[in-house]
PDB file of C-alpha atoms in Angstrom:
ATOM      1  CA  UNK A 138     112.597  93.214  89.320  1.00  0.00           C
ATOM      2  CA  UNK A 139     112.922  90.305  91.068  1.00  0.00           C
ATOM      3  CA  UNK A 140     111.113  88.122  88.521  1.00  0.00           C
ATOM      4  CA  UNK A 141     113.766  89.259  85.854  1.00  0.00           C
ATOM      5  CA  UNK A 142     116.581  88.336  87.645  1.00  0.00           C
ATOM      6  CA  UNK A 143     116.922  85.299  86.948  1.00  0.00           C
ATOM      7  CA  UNK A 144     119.873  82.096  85.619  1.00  0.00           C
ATOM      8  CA  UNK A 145     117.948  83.382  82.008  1.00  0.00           C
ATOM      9  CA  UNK A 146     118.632  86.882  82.505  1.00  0.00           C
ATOM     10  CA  UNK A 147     120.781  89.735  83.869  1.00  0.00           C
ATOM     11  CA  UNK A 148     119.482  92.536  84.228  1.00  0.00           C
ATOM     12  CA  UNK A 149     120.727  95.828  83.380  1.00  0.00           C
ATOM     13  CA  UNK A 150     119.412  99.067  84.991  1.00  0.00           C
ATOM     14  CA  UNK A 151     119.426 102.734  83.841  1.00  0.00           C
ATOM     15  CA  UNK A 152     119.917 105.644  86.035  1.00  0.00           C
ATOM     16  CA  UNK A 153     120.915 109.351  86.321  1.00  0.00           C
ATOM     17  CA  UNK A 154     122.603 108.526  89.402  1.00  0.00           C
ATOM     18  CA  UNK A 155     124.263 105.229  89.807  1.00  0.00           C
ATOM     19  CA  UNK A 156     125.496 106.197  92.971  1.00  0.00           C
ATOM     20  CA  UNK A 157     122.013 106.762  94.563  1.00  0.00           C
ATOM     21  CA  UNK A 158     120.754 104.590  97.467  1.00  0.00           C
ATOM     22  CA  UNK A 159     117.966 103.418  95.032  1.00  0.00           C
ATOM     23  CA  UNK A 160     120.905 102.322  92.485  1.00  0.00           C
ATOM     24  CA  UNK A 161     122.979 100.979  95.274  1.00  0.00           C
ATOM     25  CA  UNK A 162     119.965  98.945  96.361  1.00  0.00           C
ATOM     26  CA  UNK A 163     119.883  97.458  93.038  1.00  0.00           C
ATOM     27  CA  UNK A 164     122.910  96.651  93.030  1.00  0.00           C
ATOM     28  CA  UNK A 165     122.419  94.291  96.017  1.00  0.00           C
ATOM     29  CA  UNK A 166     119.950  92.231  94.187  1.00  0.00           C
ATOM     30  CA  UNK A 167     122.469  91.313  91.303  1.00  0.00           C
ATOM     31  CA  UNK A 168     121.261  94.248  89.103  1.00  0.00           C
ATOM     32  CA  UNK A 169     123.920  95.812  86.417  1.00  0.00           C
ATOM     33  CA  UNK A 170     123.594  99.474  87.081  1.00  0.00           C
ATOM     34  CA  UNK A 171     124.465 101.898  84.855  1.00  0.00           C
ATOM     35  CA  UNK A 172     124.497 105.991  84.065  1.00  0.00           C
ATOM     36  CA  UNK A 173     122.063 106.990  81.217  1.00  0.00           C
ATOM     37  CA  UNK A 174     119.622 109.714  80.564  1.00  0.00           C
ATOM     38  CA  UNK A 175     117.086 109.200  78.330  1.00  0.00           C
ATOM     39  CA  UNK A 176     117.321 112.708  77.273  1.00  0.00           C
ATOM     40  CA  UNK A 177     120.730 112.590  76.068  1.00  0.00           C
ATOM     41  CA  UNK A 178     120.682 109.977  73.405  1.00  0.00           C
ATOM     42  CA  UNK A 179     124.845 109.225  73.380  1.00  0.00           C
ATOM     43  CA  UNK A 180     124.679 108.041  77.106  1.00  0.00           C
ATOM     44  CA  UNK A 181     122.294 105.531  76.009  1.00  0.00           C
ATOM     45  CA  UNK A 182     123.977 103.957  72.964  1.00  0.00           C
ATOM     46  CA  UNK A 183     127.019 102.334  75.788  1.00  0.00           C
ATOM     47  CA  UNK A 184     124.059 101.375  78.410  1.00  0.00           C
ATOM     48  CA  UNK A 185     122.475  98.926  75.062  1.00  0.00           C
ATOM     49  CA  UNK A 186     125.378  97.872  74.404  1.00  0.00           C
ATOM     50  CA  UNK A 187     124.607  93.665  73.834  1.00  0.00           C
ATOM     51  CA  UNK A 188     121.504  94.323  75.221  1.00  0.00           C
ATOM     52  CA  UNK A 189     118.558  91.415  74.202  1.00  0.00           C
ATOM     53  CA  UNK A 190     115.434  93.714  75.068  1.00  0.00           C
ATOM     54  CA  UNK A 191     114.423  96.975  76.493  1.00  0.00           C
ATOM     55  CA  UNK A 192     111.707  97.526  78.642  1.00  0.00           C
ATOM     56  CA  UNK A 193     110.882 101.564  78.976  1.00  0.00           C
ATOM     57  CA  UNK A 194     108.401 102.913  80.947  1.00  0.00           C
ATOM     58  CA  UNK A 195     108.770 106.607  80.456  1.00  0.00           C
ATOM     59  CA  UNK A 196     108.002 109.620  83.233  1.00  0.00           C
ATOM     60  CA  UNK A 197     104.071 109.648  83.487  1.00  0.00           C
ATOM     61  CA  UNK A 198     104.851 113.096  85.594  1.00  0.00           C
ATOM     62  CA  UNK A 199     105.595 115.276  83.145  1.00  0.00           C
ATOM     63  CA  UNK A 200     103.450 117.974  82.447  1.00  0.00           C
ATOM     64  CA  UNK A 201     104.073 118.533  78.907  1.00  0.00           C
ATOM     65  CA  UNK A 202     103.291 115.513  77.063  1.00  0.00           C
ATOM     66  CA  UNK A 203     105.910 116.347  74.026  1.00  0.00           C
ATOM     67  CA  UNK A 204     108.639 115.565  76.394  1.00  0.00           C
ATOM     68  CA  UNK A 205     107.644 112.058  77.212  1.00  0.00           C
ATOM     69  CA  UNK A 206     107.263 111.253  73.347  1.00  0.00           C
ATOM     70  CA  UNK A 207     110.683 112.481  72.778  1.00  0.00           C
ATOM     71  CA  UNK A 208     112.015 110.056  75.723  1.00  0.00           C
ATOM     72  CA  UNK A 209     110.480 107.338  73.803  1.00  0.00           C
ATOM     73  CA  UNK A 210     112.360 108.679  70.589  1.00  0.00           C
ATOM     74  CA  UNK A 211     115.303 109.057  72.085  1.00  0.00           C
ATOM     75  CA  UNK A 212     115.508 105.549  73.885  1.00  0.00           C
ATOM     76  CA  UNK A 213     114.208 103.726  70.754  1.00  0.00           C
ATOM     77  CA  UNK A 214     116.737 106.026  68.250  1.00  0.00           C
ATOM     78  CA  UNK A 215     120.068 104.330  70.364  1.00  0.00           C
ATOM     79  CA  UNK A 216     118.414 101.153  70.305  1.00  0.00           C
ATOM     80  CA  UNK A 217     118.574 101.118  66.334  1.00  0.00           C
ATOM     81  CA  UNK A 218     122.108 102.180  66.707  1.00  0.00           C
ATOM     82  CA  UNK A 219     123.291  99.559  68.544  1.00  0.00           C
ATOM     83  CA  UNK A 220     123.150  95.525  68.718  1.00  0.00           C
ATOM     84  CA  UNK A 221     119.436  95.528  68.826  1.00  0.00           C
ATOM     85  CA  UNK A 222     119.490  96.820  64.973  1.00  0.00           C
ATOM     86  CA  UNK A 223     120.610  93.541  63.712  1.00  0.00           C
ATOM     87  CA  UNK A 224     117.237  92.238  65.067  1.00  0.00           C
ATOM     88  CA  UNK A 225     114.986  94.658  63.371  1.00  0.00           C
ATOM     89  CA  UNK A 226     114.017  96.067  66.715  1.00  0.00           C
ATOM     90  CA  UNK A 227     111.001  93.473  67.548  1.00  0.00           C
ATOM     91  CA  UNK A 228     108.380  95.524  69.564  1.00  0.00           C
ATOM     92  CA  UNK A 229     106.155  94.277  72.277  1.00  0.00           C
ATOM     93  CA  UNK A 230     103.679  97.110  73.354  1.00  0.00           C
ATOM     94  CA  UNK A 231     102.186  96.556  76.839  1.00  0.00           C
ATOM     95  CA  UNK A 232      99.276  98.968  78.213  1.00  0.00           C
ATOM     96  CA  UNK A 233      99.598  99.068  82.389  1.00  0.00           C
ATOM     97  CA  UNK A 234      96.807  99.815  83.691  1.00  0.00           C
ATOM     98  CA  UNK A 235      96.284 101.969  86.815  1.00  0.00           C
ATOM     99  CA  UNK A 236      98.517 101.399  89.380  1.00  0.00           C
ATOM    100  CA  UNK A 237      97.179 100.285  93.131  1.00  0.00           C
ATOM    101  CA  UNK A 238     100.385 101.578  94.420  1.00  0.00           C
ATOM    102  CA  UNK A 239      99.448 105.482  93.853  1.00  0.00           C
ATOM    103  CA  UNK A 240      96.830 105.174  96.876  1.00  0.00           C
ATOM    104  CA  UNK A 241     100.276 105.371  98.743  1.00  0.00           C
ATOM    105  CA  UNK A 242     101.871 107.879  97.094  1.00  0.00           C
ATOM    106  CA  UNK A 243      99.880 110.214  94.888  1.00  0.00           C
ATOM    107  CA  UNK A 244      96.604 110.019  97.083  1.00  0.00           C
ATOM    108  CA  UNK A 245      95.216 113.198  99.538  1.00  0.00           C
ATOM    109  CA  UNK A 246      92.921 111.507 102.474  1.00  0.00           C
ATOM    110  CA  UNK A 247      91.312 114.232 104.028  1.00  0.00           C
ATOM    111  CA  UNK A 248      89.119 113.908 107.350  1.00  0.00           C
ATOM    112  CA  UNK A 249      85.443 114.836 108.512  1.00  0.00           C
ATOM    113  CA  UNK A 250      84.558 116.127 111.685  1.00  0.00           C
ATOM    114  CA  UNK A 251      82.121 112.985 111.795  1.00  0.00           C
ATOM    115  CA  UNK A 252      85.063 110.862 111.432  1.00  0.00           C
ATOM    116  CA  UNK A 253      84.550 109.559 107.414  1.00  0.00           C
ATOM    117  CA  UNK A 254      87.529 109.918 105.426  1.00  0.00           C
ATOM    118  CA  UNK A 255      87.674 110.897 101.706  1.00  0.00           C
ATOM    119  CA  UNK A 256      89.448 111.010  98.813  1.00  0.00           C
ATOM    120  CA  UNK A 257      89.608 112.894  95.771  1.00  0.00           C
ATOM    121  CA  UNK A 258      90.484 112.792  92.312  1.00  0.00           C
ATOM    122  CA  UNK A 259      88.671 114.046  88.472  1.00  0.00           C
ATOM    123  CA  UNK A 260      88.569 110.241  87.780  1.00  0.00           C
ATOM    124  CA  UNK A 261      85.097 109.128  86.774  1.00  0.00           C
ATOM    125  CA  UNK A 262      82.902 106.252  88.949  1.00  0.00           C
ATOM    126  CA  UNK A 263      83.169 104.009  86.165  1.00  0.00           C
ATOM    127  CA  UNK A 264      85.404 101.075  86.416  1.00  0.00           C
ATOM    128  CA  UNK A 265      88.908 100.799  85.626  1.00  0.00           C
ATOM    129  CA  UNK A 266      91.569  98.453  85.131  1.00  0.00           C
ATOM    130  CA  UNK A 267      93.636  98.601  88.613  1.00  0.00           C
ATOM    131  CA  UNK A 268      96.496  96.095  89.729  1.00  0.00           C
ATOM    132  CA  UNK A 269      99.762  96.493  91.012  1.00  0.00           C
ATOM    133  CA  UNK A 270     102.929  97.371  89.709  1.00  0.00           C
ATOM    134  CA  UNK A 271     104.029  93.857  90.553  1.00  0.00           C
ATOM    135  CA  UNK A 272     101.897  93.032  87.400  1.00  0.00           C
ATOM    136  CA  UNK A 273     104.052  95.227  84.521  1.00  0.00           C
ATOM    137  CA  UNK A 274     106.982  93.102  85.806  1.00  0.00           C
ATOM    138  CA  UNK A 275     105.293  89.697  84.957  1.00  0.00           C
ATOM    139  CA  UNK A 276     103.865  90.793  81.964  1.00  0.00           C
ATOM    140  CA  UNK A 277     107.385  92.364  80.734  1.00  0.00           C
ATOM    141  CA  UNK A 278     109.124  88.864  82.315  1.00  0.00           C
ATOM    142  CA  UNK A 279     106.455  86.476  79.875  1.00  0.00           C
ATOM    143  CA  UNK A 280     107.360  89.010  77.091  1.00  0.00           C
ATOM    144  CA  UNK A 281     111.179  88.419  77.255  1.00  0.00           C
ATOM    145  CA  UNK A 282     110.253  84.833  77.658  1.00  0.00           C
ATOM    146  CA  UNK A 283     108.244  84.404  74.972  1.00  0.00           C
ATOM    147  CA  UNK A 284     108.909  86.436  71.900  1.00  0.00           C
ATOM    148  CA  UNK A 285     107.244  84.192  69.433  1.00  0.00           C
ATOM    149  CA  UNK A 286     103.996  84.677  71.121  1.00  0.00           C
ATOM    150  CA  UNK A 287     104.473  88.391  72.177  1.00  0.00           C
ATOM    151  CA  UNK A 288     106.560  90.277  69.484  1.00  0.00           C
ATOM    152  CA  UNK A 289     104.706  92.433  66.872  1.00  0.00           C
ATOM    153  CA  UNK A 290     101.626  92.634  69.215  1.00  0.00           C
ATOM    154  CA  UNK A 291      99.793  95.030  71.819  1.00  0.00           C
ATOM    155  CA  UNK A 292      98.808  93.516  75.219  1.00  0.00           C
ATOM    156  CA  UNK A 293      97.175  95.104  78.786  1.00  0.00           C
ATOM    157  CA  UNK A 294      97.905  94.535  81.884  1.00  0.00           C
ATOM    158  CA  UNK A 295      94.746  94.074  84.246  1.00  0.00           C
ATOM    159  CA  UNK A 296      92.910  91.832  86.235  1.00  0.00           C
ATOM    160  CA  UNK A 297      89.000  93.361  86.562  1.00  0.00           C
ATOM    161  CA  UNK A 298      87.839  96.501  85.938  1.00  0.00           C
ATOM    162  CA  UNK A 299      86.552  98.231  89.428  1.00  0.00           C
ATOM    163  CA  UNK A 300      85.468 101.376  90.224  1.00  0.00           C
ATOM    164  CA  UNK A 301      86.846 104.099  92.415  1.00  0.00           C
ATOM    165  CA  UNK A 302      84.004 103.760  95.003  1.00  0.00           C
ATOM    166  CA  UNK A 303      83.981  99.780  95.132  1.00  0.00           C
ATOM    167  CA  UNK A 304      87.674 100.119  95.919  1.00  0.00           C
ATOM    168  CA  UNK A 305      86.592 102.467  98.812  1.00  0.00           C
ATOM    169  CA  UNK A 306      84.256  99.904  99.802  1.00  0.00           C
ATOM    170  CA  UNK A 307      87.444  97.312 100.052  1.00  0.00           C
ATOM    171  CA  UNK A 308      89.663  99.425 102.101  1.00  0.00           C
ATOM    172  CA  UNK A 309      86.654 100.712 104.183  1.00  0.00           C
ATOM    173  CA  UNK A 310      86.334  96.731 105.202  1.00  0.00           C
ATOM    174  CA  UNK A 311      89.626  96.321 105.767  1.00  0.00           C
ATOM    175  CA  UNK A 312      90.851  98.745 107.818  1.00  0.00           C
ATOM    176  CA  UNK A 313      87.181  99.162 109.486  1.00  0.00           C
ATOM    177  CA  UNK A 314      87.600 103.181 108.257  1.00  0.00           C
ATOM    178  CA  UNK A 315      84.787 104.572 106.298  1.00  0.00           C
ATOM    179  CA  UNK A 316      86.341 105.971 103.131  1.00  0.00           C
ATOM    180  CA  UNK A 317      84.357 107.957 100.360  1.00  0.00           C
ATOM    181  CA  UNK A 318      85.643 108.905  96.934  1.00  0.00           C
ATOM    182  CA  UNK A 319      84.380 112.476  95.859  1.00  0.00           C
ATOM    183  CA  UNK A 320      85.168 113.506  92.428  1.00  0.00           C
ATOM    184  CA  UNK A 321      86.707 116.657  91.982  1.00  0.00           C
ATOM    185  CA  UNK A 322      86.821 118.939  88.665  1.00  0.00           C
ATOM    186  CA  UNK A 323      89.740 118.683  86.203  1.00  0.00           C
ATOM    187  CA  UNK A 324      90.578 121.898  87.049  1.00  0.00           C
ATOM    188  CA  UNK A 325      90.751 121.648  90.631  1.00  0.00           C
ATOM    189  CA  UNK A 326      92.857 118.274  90.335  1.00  0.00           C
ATOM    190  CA  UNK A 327      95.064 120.211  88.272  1.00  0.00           C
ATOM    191  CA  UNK A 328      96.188 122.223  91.175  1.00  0.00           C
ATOM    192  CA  UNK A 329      96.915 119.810  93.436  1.00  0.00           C
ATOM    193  CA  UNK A 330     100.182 120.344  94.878  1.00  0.00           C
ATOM    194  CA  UNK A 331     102.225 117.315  93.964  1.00  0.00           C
ATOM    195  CA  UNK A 332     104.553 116.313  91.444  1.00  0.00           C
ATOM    196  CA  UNK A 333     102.623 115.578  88.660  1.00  0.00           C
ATOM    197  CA  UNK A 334      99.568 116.067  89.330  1.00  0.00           C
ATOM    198  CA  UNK A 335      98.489 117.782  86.062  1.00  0.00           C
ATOM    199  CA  UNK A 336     100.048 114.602  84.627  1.00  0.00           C
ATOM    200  CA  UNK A 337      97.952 112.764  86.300  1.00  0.00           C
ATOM    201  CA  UNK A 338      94.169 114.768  85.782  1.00  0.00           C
ATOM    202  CA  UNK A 339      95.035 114.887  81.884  1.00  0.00           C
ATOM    203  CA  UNK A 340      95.188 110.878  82.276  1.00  0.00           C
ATOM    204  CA  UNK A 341      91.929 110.519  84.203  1.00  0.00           C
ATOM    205  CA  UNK A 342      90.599 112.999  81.930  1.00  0.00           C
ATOM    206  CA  UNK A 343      91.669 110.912  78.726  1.00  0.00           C
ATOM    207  CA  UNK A 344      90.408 107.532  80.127  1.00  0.00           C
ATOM    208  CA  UNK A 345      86.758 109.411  80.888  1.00  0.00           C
ATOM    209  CA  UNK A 346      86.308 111.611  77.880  1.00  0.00           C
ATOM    210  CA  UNK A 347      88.036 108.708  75.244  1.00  0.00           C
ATOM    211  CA  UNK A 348      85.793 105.484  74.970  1.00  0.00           C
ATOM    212  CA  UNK A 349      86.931 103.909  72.284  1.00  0.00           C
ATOM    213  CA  UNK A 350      90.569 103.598  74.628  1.00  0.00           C
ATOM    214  CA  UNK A 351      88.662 102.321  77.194  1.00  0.00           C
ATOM    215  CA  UNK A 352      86.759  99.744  74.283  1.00  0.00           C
ATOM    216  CA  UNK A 353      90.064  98.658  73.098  1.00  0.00           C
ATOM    217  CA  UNK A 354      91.692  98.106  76.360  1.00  0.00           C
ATOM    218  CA  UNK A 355      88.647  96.197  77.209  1.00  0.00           C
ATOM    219  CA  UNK A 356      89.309  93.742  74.520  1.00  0.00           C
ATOM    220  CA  UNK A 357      93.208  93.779  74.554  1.00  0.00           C
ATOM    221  CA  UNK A 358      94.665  90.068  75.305  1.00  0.00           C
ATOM    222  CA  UNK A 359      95.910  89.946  79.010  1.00  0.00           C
ATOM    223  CA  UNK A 360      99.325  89.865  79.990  1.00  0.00           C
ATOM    224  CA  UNK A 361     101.219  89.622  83.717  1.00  0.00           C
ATOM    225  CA  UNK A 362      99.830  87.895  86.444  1.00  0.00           C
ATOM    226  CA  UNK A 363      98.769  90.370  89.454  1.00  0.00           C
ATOM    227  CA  UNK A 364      96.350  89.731  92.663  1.00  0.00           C
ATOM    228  CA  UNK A 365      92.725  90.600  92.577  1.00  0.00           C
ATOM    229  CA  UNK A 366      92.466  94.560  94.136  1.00  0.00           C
ATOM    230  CA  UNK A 367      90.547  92.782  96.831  1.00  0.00           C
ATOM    231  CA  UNK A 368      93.577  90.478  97.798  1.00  0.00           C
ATOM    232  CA  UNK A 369      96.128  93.471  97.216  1.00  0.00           C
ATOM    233  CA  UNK A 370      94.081  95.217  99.852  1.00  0.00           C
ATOM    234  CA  UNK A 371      93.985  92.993 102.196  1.00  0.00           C
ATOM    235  CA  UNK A 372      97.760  92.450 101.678  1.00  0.00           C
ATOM    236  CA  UNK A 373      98.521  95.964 102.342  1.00  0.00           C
ATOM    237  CA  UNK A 374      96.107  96.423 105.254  1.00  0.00           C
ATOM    238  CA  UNK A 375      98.853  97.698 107.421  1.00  0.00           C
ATOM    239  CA  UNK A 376      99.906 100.442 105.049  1.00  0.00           C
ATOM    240  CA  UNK A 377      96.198 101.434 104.434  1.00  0.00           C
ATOM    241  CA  UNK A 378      95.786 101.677 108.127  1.00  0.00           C
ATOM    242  CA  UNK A 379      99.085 103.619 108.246  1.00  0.00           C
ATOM    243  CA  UNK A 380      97.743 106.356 105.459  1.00  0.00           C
ATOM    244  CA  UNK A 381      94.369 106.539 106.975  1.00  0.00           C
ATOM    245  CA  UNK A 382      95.513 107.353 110.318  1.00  0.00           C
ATOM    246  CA  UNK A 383      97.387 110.427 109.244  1.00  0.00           C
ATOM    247  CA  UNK A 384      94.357 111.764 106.969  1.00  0.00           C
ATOM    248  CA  UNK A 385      94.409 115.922 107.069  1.00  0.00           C
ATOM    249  CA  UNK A 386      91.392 117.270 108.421  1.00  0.00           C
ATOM    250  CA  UNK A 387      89.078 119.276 106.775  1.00  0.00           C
ATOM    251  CA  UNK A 388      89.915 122.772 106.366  1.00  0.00           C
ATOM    252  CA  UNK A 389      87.158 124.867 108.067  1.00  0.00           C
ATOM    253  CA  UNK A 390      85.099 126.533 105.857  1.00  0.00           C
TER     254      UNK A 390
END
């Protein structure tokens, strides 16, 4: 957010509740907030009003993937309808990759009796494309920036591909914690209590079971800036210590 707001543009933020703390915080940083849903297409048609671009990332939490296609509808259908129809609606499509952030959020560290600390998810050990959130913002900020170059095409965000056990291997140095990734089933990740978590083993499932979206994202021109995981590690050392400390033990039995 910070790299859109900027003397070239104001930015102009959607919400269900502009009243929130989260809006409010917004706010603060010289952020137009406004109330729209993306599931009721009239409360977005005001919220484009004059608008130059759009940048939607829609709900990856849903469990029924029909309902995040129809956000996507619904967002683009008001765009049409407003200012942004008089410029043919020029589309940008960035791919994110996977986002570093989730290890804080989405991610179940559970605890050995000899002191190791694991992880779990139905991703494969292949390597992926992880970076940080951080990244989506550059790569939407060079987009706005530079429509000549970006409109009508497909970009990814990433910076390498690593795999679920060398990023153990990172935080394991860092915060001098030995850290394991065990792969669970699809089924069993499935039934993780969390929001979204059958959200999330349908995507791990996809990227395993679909090579030819792991091919193309592979050769996909790179866009947004992000640090190395190794760096973003080491940058969030404290927080990694923080989420390690509190791992669950191991159930007996």
């Amino acid at each position: 957010m910070s790299r859109l707001c900027s003397k070239e543009f104001q930015v102009r933020a959607l919400t269900r509740n502009a009243s929130s703390e989260a809006a409010q915080a917004l706010v603060e940083r010289g952020v137009e907030v406004v109330s729209a849903d993306l599931a009721h297409k009239q409360s977005m048609l005001q919220a484009f009003s004059g608008a130059y671009g759009l940048f939607l990332m829609t709900e990856a939490g849903m469990d029924n993937p029909d309902e995040e296609i129809q956000l996507g509808k619904n967002a683009a259908d008001a765009a049409k309808q407003d200012y942004m129809q008089k410029l043919g609606l020029p589309l940008t499509t960035i791919y994110p990759g996977a986002f570093l952030e989730n290890f804080f959020k989405y991610t179940v560290f559970m605890k050995q009796p000899d002191g190791t600390i694991f992880w779990s998810s139905n991703q494969s050990s292949d390597k992926k494309p992880w970076h940080s959130c951080r990244a989506t913002g550059t790569a939407v900020q060079e987009a706005l920036q530079d429509p000549d170059r970006c409109i009508g095409k497909t970009f990814a965000v990433k910076t390498e591909m690593v795999s679920a056990g060398k990023l153990s291997e990172m935080i394991s140095q860092v915060t001098e914690e030995k850290l394991v990734f065990h792969c669970m089933t699809d089924e069993k990740a499935r039934s993780l209590l969390f929001p979204g978590a059958v959200a999330f083993a349908n995507m791990f499932t996809f990227w395993r079971e679909c090579t030819e979206a792991q091919q193309q994202m592979a050769e996909l021109p790179t866009l947004g800036q992000s640090e190395r995981p190794q760096v973003w590690v080491e940058q969030h050392k404290e927080e990694f210590s923080k989420v390690l400390a509190n791992a669950r033990p191991v159930p007996d039995g």
